[in-house]
Coordinates of C-alpha atoms in Angstrom, one line a residue:
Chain X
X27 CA 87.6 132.8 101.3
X28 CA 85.4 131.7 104.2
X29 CA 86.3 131.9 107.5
X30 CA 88.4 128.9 109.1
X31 CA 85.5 127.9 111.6
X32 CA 83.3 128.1 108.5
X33 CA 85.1 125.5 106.3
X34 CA 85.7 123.4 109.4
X35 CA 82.2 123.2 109.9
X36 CA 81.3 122.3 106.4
X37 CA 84.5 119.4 106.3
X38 CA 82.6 117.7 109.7
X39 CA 79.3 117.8 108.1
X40 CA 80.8 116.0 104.9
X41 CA 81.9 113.7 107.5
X42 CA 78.7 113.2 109.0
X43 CA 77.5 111.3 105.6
X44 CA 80.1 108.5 105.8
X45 CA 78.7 105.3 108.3
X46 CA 82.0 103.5 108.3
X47 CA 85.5 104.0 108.6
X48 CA 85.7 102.2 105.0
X49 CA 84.0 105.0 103.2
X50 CA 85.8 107.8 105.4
X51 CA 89.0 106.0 104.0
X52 CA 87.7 106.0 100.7
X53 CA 87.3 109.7 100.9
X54 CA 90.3 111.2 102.3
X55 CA 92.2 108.8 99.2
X56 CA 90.2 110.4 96.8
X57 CA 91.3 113.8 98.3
X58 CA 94.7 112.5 98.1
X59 CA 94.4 111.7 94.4
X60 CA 93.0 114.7 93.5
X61 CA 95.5 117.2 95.1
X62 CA 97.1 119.5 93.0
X63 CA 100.7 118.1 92.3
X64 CA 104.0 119.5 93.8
X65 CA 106.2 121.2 91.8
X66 CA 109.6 119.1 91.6
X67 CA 112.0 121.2 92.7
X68 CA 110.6 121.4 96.1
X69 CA 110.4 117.6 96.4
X70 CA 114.0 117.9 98.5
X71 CA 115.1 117.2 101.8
X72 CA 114.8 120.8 102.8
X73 CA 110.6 120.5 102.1
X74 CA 110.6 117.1 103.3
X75 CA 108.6 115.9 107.1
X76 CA 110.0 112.6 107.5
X77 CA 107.4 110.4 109.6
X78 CA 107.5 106.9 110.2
X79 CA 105.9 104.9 107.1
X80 CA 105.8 108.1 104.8
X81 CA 107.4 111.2 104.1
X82 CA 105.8 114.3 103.1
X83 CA 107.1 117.5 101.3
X84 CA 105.5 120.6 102.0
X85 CA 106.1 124.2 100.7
X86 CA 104.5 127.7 101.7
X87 CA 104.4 130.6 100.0
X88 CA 103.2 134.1 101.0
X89 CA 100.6 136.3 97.9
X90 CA 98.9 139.3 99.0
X91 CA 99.2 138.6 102.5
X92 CA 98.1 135.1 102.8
X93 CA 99.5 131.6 103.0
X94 CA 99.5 129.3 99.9
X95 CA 100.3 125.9 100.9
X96 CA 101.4 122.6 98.3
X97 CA 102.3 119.5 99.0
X98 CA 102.9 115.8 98.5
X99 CA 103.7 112.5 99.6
X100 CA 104.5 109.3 99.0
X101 CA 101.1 107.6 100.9
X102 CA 97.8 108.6 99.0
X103 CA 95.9 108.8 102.3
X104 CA 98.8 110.8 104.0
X105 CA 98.0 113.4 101.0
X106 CA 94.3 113.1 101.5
X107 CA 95.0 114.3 104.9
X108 CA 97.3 117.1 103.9
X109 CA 94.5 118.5 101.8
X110 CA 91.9 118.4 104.6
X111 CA 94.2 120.9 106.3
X112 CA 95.2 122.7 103.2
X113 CA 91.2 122.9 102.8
X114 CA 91.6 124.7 106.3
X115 CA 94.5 126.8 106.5
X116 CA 95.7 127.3 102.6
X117 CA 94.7 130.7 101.8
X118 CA 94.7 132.3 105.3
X119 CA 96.6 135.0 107.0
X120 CA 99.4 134.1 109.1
X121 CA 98.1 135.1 112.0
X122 CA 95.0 133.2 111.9
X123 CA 96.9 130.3 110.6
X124 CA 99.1 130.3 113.9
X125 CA 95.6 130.8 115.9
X126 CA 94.2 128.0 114.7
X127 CA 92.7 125.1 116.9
X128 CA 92.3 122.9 114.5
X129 CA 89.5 121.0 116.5
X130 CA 87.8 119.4 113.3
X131 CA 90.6 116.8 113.5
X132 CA 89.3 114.9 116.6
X133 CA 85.7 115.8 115.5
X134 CA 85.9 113.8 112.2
X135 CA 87.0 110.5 114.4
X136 CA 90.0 110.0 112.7
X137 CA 92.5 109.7 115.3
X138 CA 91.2 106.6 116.5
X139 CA 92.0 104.9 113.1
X140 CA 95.3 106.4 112.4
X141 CA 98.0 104.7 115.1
X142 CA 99.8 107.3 117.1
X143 CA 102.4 107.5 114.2
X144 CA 100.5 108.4 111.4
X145 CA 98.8 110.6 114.3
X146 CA 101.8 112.1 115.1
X147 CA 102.3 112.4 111.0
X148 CA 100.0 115.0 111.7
X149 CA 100.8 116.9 114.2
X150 CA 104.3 117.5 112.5
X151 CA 102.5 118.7 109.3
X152 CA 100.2 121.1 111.1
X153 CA 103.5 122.1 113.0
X154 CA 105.4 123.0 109.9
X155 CA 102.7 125.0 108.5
X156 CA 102.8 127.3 111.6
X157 CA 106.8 127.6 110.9
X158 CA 105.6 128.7 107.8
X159 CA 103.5 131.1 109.3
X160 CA 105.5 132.2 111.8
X161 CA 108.3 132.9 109.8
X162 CA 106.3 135.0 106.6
X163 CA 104.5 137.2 109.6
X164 CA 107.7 138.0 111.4
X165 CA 109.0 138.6 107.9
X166 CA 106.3 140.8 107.4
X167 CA 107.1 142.3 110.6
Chain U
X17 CA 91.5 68.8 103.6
X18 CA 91.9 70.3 107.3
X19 CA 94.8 68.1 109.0
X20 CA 93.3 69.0 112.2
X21 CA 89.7 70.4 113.6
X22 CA 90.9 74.2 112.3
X23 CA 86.8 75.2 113.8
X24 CA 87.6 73.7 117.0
X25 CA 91.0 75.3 117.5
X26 CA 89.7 78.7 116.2
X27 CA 86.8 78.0 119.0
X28 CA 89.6 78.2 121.2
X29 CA 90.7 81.6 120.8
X30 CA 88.0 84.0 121.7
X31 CA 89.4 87.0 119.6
X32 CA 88.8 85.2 116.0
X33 CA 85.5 85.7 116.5
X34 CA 85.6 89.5 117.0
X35 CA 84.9 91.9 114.0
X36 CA 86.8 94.3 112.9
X37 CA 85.2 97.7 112.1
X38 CA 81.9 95.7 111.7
X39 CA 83.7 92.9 109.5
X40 CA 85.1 89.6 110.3
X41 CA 88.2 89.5 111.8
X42 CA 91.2 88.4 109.8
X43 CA 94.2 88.5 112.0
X44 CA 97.6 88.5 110.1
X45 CA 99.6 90.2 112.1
X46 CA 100.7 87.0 114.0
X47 CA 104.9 88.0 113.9
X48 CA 104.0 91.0 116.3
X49 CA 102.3 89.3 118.4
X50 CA 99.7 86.2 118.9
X51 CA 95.9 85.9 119.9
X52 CA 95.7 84.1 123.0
X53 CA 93.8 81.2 123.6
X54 CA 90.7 80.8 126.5
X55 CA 92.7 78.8 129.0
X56 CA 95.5 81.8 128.8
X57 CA 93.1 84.6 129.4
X58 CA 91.4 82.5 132.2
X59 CA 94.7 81.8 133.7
X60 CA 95.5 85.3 134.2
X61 CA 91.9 86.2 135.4
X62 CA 92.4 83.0 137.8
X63 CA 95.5 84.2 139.1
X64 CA 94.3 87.5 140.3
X65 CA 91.3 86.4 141.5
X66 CA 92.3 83.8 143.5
X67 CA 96.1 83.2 144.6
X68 CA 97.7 86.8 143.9
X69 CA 100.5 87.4 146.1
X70 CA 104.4 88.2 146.2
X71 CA 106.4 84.7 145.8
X72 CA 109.3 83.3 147.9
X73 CA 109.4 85.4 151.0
X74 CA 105.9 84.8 152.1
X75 CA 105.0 82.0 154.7
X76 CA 101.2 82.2 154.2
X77 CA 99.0 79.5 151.9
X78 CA 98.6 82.3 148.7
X79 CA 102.3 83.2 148.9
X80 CA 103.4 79.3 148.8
X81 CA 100.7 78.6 146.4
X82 CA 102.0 81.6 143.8
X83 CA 105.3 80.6 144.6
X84 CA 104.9 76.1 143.7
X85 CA 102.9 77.8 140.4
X86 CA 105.9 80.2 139.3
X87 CA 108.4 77.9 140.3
X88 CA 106.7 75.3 138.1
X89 CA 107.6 76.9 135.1
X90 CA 110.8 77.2 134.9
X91 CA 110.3 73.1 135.0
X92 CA 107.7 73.8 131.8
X93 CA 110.0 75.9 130.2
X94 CA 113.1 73.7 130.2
X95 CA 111.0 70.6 129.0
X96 CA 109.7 73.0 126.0
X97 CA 113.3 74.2 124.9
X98 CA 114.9 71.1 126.1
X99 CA 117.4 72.5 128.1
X100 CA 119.5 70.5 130.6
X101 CA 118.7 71.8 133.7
X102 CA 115.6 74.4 134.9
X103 CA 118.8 76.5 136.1
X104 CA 119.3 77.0 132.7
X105 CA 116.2 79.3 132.5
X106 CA 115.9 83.4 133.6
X107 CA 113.2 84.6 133.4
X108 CA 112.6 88.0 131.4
X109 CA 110.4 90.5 129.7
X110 CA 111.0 89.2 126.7
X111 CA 113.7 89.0 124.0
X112 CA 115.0 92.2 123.8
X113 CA 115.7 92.3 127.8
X114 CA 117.4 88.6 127.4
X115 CA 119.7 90.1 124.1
X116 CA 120.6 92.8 125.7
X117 CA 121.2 91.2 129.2
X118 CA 123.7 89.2 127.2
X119 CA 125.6 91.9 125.7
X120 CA 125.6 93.9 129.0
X121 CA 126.9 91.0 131.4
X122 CA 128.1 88.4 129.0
X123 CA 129.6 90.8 126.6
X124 CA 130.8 93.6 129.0
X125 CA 133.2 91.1 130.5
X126 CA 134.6 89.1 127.6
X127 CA 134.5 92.1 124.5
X128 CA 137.5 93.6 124.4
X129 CA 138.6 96.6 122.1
X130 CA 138.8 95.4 118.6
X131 CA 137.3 92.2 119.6
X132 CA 134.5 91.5 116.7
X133 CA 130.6 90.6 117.0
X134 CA 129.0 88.6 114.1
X135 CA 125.5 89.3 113.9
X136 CA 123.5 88.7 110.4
X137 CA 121.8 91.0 107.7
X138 CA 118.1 90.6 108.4
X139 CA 118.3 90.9 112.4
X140 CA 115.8 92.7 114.1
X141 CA 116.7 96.1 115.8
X142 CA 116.8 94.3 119.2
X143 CA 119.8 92.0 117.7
X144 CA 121.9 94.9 116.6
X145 CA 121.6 97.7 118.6
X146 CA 122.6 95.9 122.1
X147 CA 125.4 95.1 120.6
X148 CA 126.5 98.6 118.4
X149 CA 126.2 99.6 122.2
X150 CA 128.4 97.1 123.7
X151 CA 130.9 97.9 120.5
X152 CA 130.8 101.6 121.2
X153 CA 131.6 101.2 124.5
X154 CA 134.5 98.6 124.2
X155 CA 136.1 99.4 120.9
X156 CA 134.5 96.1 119.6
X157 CA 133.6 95.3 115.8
X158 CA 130.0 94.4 114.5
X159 CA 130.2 92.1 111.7
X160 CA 127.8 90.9 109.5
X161 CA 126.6 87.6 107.2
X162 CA 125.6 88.9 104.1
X163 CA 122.6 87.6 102.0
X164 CA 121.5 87.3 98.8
X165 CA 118.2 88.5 97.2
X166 CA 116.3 85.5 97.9
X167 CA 116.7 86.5 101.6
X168 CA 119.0 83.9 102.7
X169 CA 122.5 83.9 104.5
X170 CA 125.7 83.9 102.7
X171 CA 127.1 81.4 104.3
X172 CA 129.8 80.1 102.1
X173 CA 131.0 83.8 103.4
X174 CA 130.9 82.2 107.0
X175 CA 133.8 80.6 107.2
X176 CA 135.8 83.6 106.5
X177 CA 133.8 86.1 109.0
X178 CA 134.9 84.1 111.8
X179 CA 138.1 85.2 112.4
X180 CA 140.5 85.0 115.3
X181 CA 138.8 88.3 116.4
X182 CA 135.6 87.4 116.9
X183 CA 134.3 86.7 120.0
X184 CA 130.2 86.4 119.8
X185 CA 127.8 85.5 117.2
X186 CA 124.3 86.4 117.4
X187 CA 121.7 85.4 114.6
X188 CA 118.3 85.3 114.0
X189 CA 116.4 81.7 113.7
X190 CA 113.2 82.8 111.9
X191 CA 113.6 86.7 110.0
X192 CA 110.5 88.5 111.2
X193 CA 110.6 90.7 107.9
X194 CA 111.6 87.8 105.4
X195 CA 110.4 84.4 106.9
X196 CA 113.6 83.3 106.1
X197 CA 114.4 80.3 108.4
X198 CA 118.4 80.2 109.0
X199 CA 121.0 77.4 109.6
X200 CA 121.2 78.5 112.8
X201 CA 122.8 74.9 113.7
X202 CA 125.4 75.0 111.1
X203 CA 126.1 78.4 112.3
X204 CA 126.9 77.3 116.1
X205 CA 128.8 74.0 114.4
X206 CA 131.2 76.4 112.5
X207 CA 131.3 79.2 115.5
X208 CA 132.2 76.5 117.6
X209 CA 135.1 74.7 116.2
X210 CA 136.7 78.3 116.5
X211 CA 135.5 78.1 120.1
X212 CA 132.9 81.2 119.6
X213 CA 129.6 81.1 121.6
X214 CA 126.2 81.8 120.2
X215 CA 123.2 83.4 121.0
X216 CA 120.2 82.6 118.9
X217 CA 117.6 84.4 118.7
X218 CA 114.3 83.0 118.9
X219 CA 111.3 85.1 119.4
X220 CA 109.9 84.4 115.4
X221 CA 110.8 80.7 115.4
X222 CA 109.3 79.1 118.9
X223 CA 105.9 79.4 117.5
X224 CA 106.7 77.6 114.5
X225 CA 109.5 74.9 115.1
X226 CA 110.1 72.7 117.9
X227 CA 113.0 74.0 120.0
X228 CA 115.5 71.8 121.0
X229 CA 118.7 73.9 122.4
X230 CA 120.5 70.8 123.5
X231 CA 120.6 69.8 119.8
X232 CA 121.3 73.1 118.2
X233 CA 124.1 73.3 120.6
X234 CA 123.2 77.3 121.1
X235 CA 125.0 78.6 124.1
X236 CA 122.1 81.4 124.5
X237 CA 118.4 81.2 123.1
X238 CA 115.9 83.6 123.9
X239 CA 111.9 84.0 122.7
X240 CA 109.0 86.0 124.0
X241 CA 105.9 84.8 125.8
X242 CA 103.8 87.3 123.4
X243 CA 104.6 85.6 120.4
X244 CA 103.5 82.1 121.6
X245 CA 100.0 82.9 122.7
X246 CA 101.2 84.0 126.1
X247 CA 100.9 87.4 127.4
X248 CA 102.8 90.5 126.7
X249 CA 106.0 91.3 129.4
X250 CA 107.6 88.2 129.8
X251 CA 109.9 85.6 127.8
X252 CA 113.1 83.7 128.6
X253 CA 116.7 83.9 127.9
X254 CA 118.2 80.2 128.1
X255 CA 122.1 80.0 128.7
X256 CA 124.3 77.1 129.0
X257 CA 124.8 76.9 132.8
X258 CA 128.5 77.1 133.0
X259 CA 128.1 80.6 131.2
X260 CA 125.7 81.7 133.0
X261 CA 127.5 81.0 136.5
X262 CA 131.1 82.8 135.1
X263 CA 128.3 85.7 134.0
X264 CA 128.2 89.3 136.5
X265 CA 124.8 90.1 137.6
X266 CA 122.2 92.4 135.1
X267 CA 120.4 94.0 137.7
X268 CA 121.4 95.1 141.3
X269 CA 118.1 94.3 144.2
X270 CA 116.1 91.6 145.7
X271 CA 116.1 87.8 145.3
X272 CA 119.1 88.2 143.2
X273 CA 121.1 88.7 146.1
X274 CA 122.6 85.7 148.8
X275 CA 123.5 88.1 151.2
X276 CA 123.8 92.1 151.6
X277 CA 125.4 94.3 154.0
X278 CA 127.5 97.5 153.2
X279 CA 130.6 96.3 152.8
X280 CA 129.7 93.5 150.5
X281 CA 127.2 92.0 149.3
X282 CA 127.2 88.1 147.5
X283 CA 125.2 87.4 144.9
X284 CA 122.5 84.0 144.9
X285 CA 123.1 81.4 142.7
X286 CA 121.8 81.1 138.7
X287 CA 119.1 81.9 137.7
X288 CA 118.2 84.3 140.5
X289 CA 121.0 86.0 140.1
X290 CA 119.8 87.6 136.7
X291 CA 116.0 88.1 138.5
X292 CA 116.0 91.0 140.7
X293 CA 113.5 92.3 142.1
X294 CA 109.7 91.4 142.0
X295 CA 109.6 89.1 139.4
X296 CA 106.7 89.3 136.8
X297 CA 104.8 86.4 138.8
X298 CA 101.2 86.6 136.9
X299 CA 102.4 86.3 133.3
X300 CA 105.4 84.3 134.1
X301 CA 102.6 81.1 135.7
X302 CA 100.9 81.7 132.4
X303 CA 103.6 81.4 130.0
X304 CA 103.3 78.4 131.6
X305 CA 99.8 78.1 130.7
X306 CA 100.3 78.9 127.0
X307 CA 103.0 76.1 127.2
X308 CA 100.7 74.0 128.6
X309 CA 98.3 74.3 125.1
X310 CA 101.8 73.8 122.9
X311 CA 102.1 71.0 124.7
X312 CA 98.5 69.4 124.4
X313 CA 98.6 70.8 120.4
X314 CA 99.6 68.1 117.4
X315 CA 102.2 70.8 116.6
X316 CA 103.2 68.8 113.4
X317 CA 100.0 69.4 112.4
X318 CA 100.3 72.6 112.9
X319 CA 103.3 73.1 111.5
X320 CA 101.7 71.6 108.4
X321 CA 98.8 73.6 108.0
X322 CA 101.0 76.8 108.7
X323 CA 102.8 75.7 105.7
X324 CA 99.9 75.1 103.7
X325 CA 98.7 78.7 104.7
X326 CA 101.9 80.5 103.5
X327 CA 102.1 78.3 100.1
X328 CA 98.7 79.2 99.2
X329 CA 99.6 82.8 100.4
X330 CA 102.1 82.6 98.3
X331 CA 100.5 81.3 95.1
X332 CA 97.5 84.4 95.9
X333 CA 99.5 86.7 96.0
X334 CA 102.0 86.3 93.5
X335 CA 99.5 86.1 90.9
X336 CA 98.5 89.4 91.4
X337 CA 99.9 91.5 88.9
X338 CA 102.7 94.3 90.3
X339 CA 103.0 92.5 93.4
X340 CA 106.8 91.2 93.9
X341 CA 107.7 89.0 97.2
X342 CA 110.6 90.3 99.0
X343 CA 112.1 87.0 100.9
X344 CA 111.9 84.1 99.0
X345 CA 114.0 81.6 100.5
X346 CA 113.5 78.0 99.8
X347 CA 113.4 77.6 104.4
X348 CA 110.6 79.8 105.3
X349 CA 108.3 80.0 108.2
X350 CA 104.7 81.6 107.8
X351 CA 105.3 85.3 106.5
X352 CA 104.7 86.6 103.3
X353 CA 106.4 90.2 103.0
X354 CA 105.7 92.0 99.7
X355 CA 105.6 95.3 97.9
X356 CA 103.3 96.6 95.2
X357 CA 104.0 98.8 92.4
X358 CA 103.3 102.4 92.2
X359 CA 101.0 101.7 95.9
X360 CA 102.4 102.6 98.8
X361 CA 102.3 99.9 101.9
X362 CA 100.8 101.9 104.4
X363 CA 97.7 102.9 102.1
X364 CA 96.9 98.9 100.8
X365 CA 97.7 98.2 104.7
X366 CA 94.9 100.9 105.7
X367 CA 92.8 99.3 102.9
X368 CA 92.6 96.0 104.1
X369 CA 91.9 97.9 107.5
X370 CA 89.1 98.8 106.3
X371 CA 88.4 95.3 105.6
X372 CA 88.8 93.8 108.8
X373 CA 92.0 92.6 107.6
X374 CA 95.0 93.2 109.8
X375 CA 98.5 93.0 108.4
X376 CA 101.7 95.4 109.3
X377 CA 102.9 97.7 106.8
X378 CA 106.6 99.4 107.1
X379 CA 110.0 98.5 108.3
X380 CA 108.9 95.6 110.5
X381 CA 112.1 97.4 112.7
X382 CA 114.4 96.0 110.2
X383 CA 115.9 98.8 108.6
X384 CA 118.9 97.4 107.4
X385 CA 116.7 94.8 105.4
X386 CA 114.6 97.1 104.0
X387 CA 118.1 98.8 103.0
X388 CA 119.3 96.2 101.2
X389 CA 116.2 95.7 98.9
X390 CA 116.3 99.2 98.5
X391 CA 112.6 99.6 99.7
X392 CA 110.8 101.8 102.4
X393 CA 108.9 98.9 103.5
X394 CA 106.8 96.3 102.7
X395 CA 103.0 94.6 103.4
X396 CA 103.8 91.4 106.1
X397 CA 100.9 89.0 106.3
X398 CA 102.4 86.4 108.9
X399 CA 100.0 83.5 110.0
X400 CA 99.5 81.2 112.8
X401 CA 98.2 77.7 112.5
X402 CA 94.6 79.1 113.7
X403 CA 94.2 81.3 110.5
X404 CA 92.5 79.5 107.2
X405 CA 92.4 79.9 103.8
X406 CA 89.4 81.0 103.0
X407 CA 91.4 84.5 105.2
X408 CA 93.9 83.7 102.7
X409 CA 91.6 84.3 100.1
X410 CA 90.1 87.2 101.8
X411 CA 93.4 89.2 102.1
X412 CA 94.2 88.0 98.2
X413 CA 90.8 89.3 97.0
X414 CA 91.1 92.8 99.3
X415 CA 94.7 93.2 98.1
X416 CA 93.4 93.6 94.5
X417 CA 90.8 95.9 95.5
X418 CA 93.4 97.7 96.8
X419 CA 95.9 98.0 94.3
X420 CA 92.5 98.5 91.6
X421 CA 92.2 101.7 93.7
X422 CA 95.5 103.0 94.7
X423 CA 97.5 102.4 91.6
X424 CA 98.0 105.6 89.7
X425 CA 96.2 104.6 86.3
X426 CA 92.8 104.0 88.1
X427 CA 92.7 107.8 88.8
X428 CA 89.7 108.9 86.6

């Protein structure tokens, strides 16, 4: 697995290639469509972020040391976004998934399309990845 | 045909021209809020260029001059809404300020505990949570008219739902999240022969329907500058004047006062005595502004070309496979609201985003509506009587883009 700052690099580059927010768009629904499905049983209120136009359930588990992250939701480009991060932080340490900056966001030029809701989608996913992380390291611990 | 020069009017309103991430605008988001035409924006530029200054206390030429301008409008206002007397008319920032200025002078003195309020099933948040509060607080009762699944009031259920309990009714005109225009005047008839006041809310229908609160008899009507191409931050709440006058003050400070000293102070006379403080003097003269372009528009025309819009919306967009309408009344002011199988709102909405195409997407902040057709939320294209129907087409052709993308089986 390549280092975070690695695959963020490569994910703004991608990014680079697209002129318009149309084919950005585009993209991140094709990302959406293409994530892996979650399995059922975690598509309960326990998994579930509850935002303002969409809900999304999220579940992390712990192999070898590292975070495994799935996911869904109920918007196709809200799940395009969740794999962006999962393309980030899936597959990582805890500790370097608590660490993480997460600065490709505002480098892809997404926020500005994505009202401070959807925005604020965000935030809450990234946030309950790092509970995740939290909790498996002091687990760990 | 075009009733009326649609390329003139559109001329009028600088914003239609803009483009929208490099595409034409195509504004459809008209319920939230309404492009404002040239002589608005000017107004406010003219304003604060060249008679800015506070109103009513100052002796000087710009203070009298903002003060005949402000004052003005309340005249404007009165003629628009047809109330009886400019006294009639307090100034706000817009309808949620003049609901819940209701339920917190109005309310607080006549709701007693197990008093009931009567409100209907497609208000907007800002028509049911002033008054939860007020029933929290007093041991009050909300009620509620049911509806059916066309979107429209029950009200053969009326009748029974004013009861010797209830003490306020407060309805929507126009539904923001339906269209759904309601018998608001049949509503006040029956409230009143039980001696109930009303309160009618009107920030969705004085864009579209000529308001005359003398003839609907509503003891309280209230609308937004915002929504009829004036600016954001101010609107009006209209009250009968002999309710108004029994009314307690909102808001404790300037103007609204007659006299203060630390024993006691006396309170001015309606309507100042619901406007303390500074009032919002630039957007207030050009409310009166945007009044001033009602007033110069053939709003029958208008009226009819909005209705054109929305039938032809509504023949586009029903044709397109696994869309369904949600609010199908036979009344209905310019909104279409719909849902798509198996594609969530907020992705098409993003979609036509991408488009240039602006619509809202979600619960339009009418949860309980979006309750009772057991949905999440829905896709609102709402239109003004500067859109056309070539936009029409636009969002019709987009919208099957959309669903040709998003819909599950298109996933290679």
């Amino acid at each position: 697995m390549s280092s975070m700052n690695q695959i963020e690099e490569e994910i703004i580059s991608d990014f680079e290639l697209f002129d318009s927010w149309e084919e950005k768009y585009h993209y991140i629904i094709e990302l959406g469509q293409k994530l892996a499905p979650l399995d059922e049983k975690y598509k309960i209120d326990e998994y579930k972020i509850k935002g303002c136009q969409s809900s999304v359930w999220l579940n992390g588990e712990e192999r070898n040391g590292k975070i495994y992250f799935s996911a869904d939701s109920d918007s196709t480009f809200v799940k395009g976004e969740i794999a962006l991060l999962m393309m980030v932080l899936s597959g990582q340490t805890p500790e370097s998934i608590l660490d993480a900056k997460l600065e490709f966001i505002d480098a892809l030029g997404l926020r500005q399309h994505i009202a401070v809701t959807r925005a604020n989608g965000l935030s809450a996913m990234i946030k309950q990845m790092k509970t995740y992380a939290l909790a498996i390291s002091s687990a760990s611990k | 045909m075009t009733p009326f020069n649609i390329n003139k009017i559109r001329s009028e309103f600088p914003i239609l021209s803009e483009k929208a991430h490099g595409k034409p605008l195509v504004y459809f988001d008209n319920a939230a809020t309404s492009q404002k035409p040239k002589v608005v924006i000017d107004a406010l530029v003219d304003y604060y260029s060249s008679y800015n200054a506070n109103i009513h206390r100052g002796v000087h030429f710009l203070s009298q001059k903002a003060s005949a301008a402000f004052d003005e409008v309340r005249e404007k206002v009165k003629t628009f809404i047809n109330a009886k007397s400019e006294r009639e008319i307090i100034f706000v920032r817009g309808t949620t300020e003049a609901i819940n200025l209701v339920a917190s002078t109005y309310g607080r003195k006549n709701i007693v505990q197990g008093d009931e309020i009567l409100i209907s099933a497609m208000e907007h948040h800002s028509n049911i949570v002033p008054w939860q509060m007020l029933c929290e607080e007093k041991g009050a009762i909300l009620k509620v008219i049911p509806m059916n699944e066309k979107g429209e009031l029950l009200m053969e259920q009326l009748p029974a739902l004013l009861t010797d309990k209830t003490k306020f009714v407060s309805v929507v005109h126009i539904s923001n999240s339906l269209g759904t225009m309601n018998p608001v005047k049949e509503i006040i008839r029956q409230a009143h022969a039980k001696g109930i006041p009303v309160l009618v809310d009107g920030a969705q229908s004085t864009a579209h329907e000529l308001i005359d609160v003398q003839d609907l008899d509503a003891d309280f009507f209230t609308f937004s500058g915002h929504k009829i191409l004036g600016p954001t931050g101010v609107g009006c709440l209209y009250g009968k004047l002999h309710l108004l006058e029994a009314m307690p003050p909102y808001h404790g400070g300037g103007e609204m006062i007659s006299s203060v000293s630390f024993e006691k102070t006396t309170y001015n006379e309606v309507p100042f005595k619901f406007e303390a403080g500074t009032p919002n003097i630039a957007d207030v003269i050009v409310l009166g502004t945007a009044i001033d372009y009602w007033n110069q528009l053939d709003r029958k025309a208008a009226a009819a070309w909005e209705k054109e819009l929305l039938n032809y919306a509504n023949k586009l967009i029903s044709e397109i496979p696994a869309v369904r309408l949600i609010g199908t009344a036979e009344n209905k002011a310019s909104v279409v609201s719909f849902v798509i199988d198996g594609v969530n709102a907020l992705d098409a909405g993003m979609f036509l985003d991408t488009k240039g195409i602006a619509v809202r997407t979600g619960h339009h902040c009418t949860e309980p509506v979006m309750q009772f057709f057991k949905i999440p939320g829905t896709l609102r294209a709402s239109f003004m009587f500067y859109n056309t129907k070539e936009e029409v087409e636009a969002l019709a052709e987009n919208l099957t883009k959309a669903i040709a993308l998003l819909q599950p089986h298109s996933v290679a």
